PDB file of C-alpha atoms and ligand atoms in Angstrom:
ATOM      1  CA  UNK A1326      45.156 102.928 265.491  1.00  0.00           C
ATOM      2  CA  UNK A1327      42.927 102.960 262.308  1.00  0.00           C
ATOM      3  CA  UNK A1328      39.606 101.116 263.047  1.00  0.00           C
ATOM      4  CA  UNK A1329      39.496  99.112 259.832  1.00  0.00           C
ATOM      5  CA  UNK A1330      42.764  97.757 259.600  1.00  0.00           C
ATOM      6  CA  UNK A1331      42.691  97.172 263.292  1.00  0.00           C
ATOM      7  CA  UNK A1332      39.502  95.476 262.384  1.00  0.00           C
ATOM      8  CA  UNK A1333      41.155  93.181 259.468  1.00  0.00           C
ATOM      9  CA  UNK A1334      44.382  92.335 261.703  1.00  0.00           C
ATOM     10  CA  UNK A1335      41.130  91.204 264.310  1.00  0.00           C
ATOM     11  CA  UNK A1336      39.662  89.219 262.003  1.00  0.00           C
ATOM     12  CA  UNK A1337      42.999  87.285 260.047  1.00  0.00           C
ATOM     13  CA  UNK A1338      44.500  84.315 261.352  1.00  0.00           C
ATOM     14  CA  UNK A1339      48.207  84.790 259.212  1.00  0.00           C
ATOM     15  CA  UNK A1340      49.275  88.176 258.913  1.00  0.00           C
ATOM     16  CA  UNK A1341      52.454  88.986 256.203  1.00  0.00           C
ATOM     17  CA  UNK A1342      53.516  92.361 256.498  1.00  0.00           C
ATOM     18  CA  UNK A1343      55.707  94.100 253.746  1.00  0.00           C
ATOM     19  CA  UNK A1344      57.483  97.303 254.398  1.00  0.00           C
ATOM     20  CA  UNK A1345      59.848  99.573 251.854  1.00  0.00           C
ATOM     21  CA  UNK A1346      61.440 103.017 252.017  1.00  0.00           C
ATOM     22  CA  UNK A1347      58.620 104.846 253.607  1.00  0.00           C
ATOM     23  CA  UNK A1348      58.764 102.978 256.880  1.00  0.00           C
ATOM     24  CA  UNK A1349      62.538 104.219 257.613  1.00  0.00           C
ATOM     25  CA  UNK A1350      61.992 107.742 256.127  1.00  0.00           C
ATOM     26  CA  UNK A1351      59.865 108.333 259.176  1.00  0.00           C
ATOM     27  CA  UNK A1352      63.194 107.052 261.052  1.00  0.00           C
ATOM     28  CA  UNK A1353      64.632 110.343 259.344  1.00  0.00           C
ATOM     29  CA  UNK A1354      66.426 107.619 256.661  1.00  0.00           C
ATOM     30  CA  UNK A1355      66.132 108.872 253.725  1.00  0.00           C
ATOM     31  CA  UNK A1356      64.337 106.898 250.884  1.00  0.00           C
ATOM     32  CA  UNK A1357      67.778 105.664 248.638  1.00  0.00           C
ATOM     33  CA  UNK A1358      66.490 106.486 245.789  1.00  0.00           C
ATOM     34  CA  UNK A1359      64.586 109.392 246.188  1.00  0.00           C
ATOM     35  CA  UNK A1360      65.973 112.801 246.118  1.00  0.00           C
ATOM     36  CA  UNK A1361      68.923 113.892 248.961  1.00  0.00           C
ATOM     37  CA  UNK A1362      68.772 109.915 249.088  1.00  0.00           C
ATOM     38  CA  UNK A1363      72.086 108.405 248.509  1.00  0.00           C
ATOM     39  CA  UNK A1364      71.944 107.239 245.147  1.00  0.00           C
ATOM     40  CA  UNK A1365      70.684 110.623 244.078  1.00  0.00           C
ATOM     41  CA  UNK A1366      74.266 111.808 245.578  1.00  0.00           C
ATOM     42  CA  UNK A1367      76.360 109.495 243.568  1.00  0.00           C
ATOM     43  CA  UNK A1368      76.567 107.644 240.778  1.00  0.00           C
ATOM     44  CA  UNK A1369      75.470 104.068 241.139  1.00  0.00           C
ATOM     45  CA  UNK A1370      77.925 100.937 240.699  1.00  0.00           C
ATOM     46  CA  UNK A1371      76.995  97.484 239.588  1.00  0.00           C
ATOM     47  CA  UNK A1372      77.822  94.603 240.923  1.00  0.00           C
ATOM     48  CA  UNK A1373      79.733  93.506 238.016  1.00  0.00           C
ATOM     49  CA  UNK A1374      82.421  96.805 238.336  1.00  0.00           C
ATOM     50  CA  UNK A1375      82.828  96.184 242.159  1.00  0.00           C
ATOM     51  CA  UNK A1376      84.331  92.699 241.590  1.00  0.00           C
ATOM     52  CA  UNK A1377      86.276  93.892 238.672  1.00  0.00           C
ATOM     53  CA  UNK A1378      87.465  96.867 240.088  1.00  0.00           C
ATOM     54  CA  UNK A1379      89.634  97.735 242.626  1.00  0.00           C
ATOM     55  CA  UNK A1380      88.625 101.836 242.566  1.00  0.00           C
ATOM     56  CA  UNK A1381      84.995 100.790 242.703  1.00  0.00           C
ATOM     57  CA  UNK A1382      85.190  98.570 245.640  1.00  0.00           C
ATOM     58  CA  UNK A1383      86.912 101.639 247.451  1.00  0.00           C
ATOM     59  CA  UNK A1384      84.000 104.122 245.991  1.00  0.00           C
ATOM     60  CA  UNK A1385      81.197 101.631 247.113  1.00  0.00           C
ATOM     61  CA  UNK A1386      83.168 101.263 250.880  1.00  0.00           C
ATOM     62  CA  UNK A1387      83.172 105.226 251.631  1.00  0.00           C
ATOM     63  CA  UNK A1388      79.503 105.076 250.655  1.00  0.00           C
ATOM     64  CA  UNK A1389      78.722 101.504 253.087  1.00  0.00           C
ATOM     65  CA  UNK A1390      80.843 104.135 255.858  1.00  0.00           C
ATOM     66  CA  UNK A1391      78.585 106.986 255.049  1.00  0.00           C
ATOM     67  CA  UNK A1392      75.699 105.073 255.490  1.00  0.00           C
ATOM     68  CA  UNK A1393      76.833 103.068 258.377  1.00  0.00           C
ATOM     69  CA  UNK A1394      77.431 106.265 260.368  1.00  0.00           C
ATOM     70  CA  UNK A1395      73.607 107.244 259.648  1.00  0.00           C
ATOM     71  CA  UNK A1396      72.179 103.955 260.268  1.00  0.00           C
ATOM     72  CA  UNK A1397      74.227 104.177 263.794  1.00  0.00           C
ATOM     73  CA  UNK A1398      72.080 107.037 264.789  1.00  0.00           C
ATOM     74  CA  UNK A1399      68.494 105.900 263.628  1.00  0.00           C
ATOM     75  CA  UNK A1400      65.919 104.156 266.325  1.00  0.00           C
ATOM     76  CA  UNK A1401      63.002 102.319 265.369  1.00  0.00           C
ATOM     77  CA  UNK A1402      59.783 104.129 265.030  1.00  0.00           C
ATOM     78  CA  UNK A1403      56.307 103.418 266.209  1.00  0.00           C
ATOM     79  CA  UNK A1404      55.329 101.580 262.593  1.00  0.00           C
ATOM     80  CA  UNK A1405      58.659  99.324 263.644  1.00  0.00           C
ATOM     81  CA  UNK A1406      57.737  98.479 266.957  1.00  0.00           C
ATOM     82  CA  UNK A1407      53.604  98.045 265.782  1.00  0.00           C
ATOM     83  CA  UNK A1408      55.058  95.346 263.156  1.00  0.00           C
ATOM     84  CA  UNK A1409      57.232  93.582 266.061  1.00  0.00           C
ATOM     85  CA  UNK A1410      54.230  93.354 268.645  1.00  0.00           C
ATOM     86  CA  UNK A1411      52.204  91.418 265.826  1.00  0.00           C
ATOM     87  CA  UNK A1412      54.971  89.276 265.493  1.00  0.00           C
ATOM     88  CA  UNK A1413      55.454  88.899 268.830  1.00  0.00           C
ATOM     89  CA  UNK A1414      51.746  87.827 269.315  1.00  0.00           C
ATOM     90  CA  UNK A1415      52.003  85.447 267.161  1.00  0.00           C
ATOM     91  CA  UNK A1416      49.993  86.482 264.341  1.00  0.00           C
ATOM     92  CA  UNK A1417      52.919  87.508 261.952  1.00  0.00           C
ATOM     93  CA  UNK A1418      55.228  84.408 261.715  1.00  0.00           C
ATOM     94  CA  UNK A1419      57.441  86.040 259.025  1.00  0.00           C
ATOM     95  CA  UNK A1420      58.155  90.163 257.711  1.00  0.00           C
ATOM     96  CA  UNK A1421      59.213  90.699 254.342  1.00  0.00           C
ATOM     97  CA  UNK A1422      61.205  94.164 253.866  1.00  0.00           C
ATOM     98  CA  UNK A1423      62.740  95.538 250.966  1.00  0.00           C
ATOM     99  CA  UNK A1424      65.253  97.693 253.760  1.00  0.00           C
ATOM    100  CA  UNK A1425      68.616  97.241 254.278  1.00  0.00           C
ATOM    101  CA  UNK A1426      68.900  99.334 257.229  1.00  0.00           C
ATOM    102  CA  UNK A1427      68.017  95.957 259.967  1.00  0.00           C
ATOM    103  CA  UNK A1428      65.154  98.695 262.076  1.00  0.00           C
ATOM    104  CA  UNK A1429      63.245  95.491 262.252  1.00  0.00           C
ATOM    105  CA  UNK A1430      65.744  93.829 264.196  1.00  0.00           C
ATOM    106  CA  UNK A1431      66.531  96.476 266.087  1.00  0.00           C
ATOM    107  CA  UNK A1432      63.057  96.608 266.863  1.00  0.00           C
ATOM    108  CA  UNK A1433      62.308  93.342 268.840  1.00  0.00           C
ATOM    109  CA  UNK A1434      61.913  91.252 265.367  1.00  0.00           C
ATOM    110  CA  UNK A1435      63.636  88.010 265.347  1.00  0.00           C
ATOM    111  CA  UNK A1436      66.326  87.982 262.824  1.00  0.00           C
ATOM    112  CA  UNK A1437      64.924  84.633 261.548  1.00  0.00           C
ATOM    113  CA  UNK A1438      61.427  86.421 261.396  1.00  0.00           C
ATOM    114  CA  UNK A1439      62.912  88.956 259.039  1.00  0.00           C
ATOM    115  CA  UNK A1440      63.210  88.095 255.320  1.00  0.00           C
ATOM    116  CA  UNK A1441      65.397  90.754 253.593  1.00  0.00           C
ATOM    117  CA  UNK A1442      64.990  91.002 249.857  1.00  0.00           C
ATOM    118  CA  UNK A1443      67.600  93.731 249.098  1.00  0.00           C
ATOM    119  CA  UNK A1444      69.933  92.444 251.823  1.00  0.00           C
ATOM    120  CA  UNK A1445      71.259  94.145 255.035  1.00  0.00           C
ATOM    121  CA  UNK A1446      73.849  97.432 255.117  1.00  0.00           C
ATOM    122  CA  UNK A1447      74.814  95.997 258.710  1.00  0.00           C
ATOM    123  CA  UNK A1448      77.483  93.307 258.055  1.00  0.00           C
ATOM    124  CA  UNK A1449      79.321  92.399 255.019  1.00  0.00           C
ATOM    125  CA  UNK A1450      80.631  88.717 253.351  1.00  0.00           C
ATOM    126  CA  UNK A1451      83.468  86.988 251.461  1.00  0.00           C
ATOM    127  CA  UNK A1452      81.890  87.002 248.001  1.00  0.00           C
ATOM    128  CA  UNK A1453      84.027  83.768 247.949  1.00  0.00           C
ATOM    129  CA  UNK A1454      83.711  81.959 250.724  1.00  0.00           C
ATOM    130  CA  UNK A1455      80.709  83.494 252.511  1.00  0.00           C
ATOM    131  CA  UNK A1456      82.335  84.363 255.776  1.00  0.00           C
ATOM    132  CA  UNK A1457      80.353  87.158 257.722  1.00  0.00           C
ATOM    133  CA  UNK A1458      82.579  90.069 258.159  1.00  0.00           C
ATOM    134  CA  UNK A1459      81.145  93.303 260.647  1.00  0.00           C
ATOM    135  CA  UNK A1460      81.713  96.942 258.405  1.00  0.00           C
ATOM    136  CA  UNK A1461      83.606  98.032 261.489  1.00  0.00           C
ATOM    137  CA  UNK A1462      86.091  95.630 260.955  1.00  0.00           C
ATOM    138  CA  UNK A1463      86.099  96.166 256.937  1.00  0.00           C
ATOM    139  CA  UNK A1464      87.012  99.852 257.840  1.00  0.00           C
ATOM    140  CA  UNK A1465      89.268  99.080 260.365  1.00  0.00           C
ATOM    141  CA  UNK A1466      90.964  96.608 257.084  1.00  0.00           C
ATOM    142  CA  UNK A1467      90.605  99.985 255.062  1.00  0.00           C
ATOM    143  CA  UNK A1468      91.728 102.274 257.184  1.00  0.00           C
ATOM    144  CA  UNK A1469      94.927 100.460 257.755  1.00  0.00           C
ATOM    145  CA  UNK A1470      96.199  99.099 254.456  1.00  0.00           C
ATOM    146  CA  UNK A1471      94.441 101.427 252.184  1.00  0.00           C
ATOM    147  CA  UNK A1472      92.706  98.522 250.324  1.00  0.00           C
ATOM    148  CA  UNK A1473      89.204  97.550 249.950  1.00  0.00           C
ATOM    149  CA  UNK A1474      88.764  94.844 252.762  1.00  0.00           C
ATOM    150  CA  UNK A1475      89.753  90.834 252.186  1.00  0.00           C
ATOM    151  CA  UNK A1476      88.742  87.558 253.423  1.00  0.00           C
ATOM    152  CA  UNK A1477      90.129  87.226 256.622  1.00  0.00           C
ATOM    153  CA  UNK A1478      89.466  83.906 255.995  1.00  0.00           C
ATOM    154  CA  UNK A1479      90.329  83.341 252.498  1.00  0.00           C
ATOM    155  CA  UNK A1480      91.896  86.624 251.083  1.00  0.00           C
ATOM    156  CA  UNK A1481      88.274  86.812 248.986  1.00  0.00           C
ATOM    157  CA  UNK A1482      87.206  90.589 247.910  1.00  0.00           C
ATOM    158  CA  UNK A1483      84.642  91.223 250.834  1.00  0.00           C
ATOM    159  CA  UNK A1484      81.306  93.026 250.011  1.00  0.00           C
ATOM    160  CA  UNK A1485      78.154  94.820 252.137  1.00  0.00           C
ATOM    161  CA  UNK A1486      75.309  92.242 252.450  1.00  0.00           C
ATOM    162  CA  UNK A1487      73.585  94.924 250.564  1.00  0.00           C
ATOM    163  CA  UNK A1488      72.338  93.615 247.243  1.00  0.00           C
ATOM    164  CA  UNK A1489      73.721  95.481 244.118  1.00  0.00           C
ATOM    165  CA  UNK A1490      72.701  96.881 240.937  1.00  0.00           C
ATOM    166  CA  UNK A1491      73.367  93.719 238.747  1.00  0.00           C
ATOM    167  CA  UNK A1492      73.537  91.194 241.605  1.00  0.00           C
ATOM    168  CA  UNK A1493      70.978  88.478 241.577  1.00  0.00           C
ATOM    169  CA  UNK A1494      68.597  88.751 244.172  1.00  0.00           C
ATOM    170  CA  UNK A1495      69.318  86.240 247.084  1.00  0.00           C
ATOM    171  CA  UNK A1496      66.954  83.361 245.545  1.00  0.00           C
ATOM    172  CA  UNK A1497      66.415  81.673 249.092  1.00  0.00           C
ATOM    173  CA  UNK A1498      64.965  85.362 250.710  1.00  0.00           C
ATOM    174  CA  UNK A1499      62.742  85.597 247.827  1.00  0.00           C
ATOM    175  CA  UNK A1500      61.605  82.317 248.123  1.00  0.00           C
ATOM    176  CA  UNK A1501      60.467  82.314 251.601  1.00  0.00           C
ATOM    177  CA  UNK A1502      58.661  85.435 250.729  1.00  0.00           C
ATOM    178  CA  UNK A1503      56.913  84.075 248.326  1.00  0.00           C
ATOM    179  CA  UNK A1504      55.726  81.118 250.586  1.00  0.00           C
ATOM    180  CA  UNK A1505      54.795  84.002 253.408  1.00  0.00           C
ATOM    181  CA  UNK A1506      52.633  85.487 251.329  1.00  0.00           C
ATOM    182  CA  UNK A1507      51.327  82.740 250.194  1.00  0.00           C
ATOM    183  CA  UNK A1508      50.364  81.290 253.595  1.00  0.00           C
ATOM    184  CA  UNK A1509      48.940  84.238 255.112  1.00  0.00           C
ATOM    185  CA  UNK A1510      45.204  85.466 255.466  1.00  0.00           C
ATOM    186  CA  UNK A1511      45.949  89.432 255.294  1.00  0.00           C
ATOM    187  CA  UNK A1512      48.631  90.994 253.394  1.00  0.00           C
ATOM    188  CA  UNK A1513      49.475  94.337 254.272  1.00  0.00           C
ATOM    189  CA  UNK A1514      52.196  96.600 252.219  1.00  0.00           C
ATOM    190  CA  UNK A1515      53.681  99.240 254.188  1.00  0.00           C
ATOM    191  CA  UNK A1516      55.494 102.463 253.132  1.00  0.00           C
ATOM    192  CA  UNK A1517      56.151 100.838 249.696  1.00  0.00           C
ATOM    193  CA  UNK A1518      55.351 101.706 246.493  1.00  0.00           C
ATOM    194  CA  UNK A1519      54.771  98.159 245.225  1.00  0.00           C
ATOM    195  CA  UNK A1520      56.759  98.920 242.012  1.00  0.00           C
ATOM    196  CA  UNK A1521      60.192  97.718 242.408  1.00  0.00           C
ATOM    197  CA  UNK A1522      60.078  93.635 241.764  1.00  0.00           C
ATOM    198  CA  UNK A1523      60.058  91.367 243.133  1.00  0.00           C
ATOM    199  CA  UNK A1524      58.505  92.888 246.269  1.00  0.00           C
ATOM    200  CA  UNK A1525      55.734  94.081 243.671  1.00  0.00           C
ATOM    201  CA  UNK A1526      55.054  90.566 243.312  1.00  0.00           C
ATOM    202  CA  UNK A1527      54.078  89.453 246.645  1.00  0.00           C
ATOM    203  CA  UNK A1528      50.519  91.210 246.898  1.00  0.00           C
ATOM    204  CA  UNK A1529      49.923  89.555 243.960  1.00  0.00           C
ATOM    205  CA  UNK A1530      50.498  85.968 245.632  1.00  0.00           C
ATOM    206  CA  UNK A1531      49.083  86.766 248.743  1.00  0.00           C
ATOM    207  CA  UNK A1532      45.395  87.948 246.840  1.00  0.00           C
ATOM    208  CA  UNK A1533      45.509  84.807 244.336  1.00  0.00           C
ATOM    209  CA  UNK A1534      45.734  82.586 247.210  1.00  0.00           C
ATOM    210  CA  UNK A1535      42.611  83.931 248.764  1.00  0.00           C
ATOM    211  CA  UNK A1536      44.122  86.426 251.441  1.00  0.00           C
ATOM    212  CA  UNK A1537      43.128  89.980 252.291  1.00  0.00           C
ATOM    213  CA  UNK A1538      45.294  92.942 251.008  1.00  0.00           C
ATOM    214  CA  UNK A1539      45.979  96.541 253.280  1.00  0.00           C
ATOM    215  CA  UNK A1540      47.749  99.297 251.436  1.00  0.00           C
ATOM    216  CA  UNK A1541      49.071 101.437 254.149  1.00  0.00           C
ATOM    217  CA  UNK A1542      51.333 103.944 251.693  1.00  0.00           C
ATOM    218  CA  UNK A1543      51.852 108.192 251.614  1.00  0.00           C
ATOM    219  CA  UNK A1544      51.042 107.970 247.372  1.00  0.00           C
ATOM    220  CA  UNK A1545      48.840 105.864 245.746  1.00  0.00           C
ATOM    221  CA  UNK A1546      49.812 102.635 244.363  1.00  0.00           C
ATOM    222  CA  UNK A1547      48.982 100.804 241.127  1.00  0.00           C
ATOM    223  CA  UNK A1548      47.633  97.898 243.623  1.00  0.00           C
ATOM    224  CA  UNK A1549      45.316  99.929 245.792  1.00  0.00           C
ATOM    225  CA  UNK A1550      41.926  99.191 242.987  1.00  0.00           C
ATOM    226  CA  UNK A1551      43.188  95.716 244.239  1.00  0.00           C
ATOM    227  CA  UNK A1552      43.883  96.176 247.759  1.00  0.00           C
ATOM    228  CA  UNK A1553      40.443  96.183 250.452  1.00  0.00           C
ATOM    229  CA  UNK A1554      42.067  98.670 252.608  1.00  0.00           C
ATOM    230  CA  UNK A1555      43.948 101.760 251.393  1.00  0.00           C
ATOM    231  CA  UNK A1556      44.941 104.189 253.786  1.00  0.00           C
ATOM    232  CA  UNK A1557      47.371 107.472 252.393  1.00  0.00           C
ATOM    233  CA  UNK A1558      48.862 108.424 255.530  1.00  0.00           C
ATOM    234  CA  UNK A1559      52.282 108.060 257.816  1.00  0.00           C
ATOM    235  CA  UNK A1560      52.591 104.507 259.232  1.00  0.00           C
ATOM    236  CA  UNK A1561      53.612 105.554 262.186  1.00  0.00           C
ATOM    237  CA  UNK A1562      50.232 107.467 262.560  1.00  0.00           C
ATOM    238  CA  UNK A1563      48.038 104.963 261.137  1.00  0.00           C
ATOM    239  CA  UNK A1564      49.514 102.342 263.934  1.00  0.00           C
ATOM    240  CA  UNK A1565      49.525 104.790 267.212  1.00  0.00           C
ATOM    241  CA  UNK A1566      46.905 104.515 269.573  1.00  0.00           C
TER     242      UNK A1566
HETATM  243 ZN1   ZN B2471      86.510  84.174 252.142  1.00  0.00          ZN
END
């Protein structure tokens, strides 16, 4: 484990941690938008075409498949299971993560500890009437009638809980993130590199309101001048006794 930020988790009272891409590429997950990573591979759809569309919504469902047969063989990694003992200590009441790939979870991290800003690949909903809907079931609805899945409940076009191109962030995720980072005493940003909003935002919360920042990232960010601890290196490293 890295002395200082060992030191500065030591010292905080609230910890917030933020993770992006770079936590799950050491899963073997490829970052999405990076190269090989899956938007590199095809061309991206809004949210706007996939309700309009009924070709889109089948394009986007092969992809959800794709990725849903990757995420099935992924395990948490030491940076996961680091993040989920400081939770479990009590230090880290809430996680802010701009994955969609639920390692967290999967991890030992209580869903309701877990705020997701881009959503979660695991389970889908009725863009309708909001009923939760498991991807094995919306290929299972695929598979069988050749259509992109429907409401069970409703007959509503069903969707990934991932959040599109052109979909408004979920406003109640982003708020609680804000508040986290705004309540704790040491912010640290893992694996991310702080430029995608409105993750980019939270460092800048957490420092206003008085707290400690930790840049634990591969490539240098535009926050690390900011940050009091910057450390280029593998999470997974920087975390492992
Ligand atoms: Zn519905």
């Amino acid at each position: 484990m890295n002395t200082e930020l060992a030191r500065l988790v030591e010292e905080a009272r609230v910890v917030c941690v933020l993770t992006g891409a770079g936590i799950s590429t050491e899963s073997g997950i490829p970052d999405f938008r990076s190269p090989g990573g899956i938007w590199s591979k095809y061309r991206i759809i809004e949210y706007g075409e996939f309700m309009a569309n009924e070709a889109a919504r089948l394009e986007d469902w092969r992809r959800r498949f794709d990725m849903e047969d990757q995420l099935g063989i992924v395990e948490p990694n030491a940076g996961h299971r680091w993040i989920a003992g400081l939770v479990r200590s009590g230090k880290c009441p809430h996680m802010v993560t701009q994955n969609i790939d639920g390692l967290h979870q999967q991890s030992g991290v209580p869903a309701e500890r877990v705020i997701e800003l881009h959503g979660n690949a695991r389970h889908a909903y009725c863009t309708d009437c909001e009923t939760r809907h498991e991807i094995a079931e919306c290929r299972a609805m695929l598979e069988a009638t050749g259509n992109a899945p429907q409401c069970r409940e409703c007959g509503g076009i069903v969707k990934s809980g991932v959040v599109m191109f052109g979909e408004m962030m979920p406003q109640t995720a982003l708020g609680r993130a804000e508040d986290a980072a705004r309540d704790c005493d040491l912010f640290i940003a893992m694996g991310t590199s702080l430029v995608v909003h409105p993750a980019a935002m939270l460092p800048v919360h957490a420092k206003r309101a008085g707290a400690k920042l930790a840049i634990v990232n591969r490539e240098a960010t535009d926050f690390d001048e900011f940050a009091d601890l910057v450390i280029h290196a593998e999470i997974g490293a920087t975390v492992s006794t």
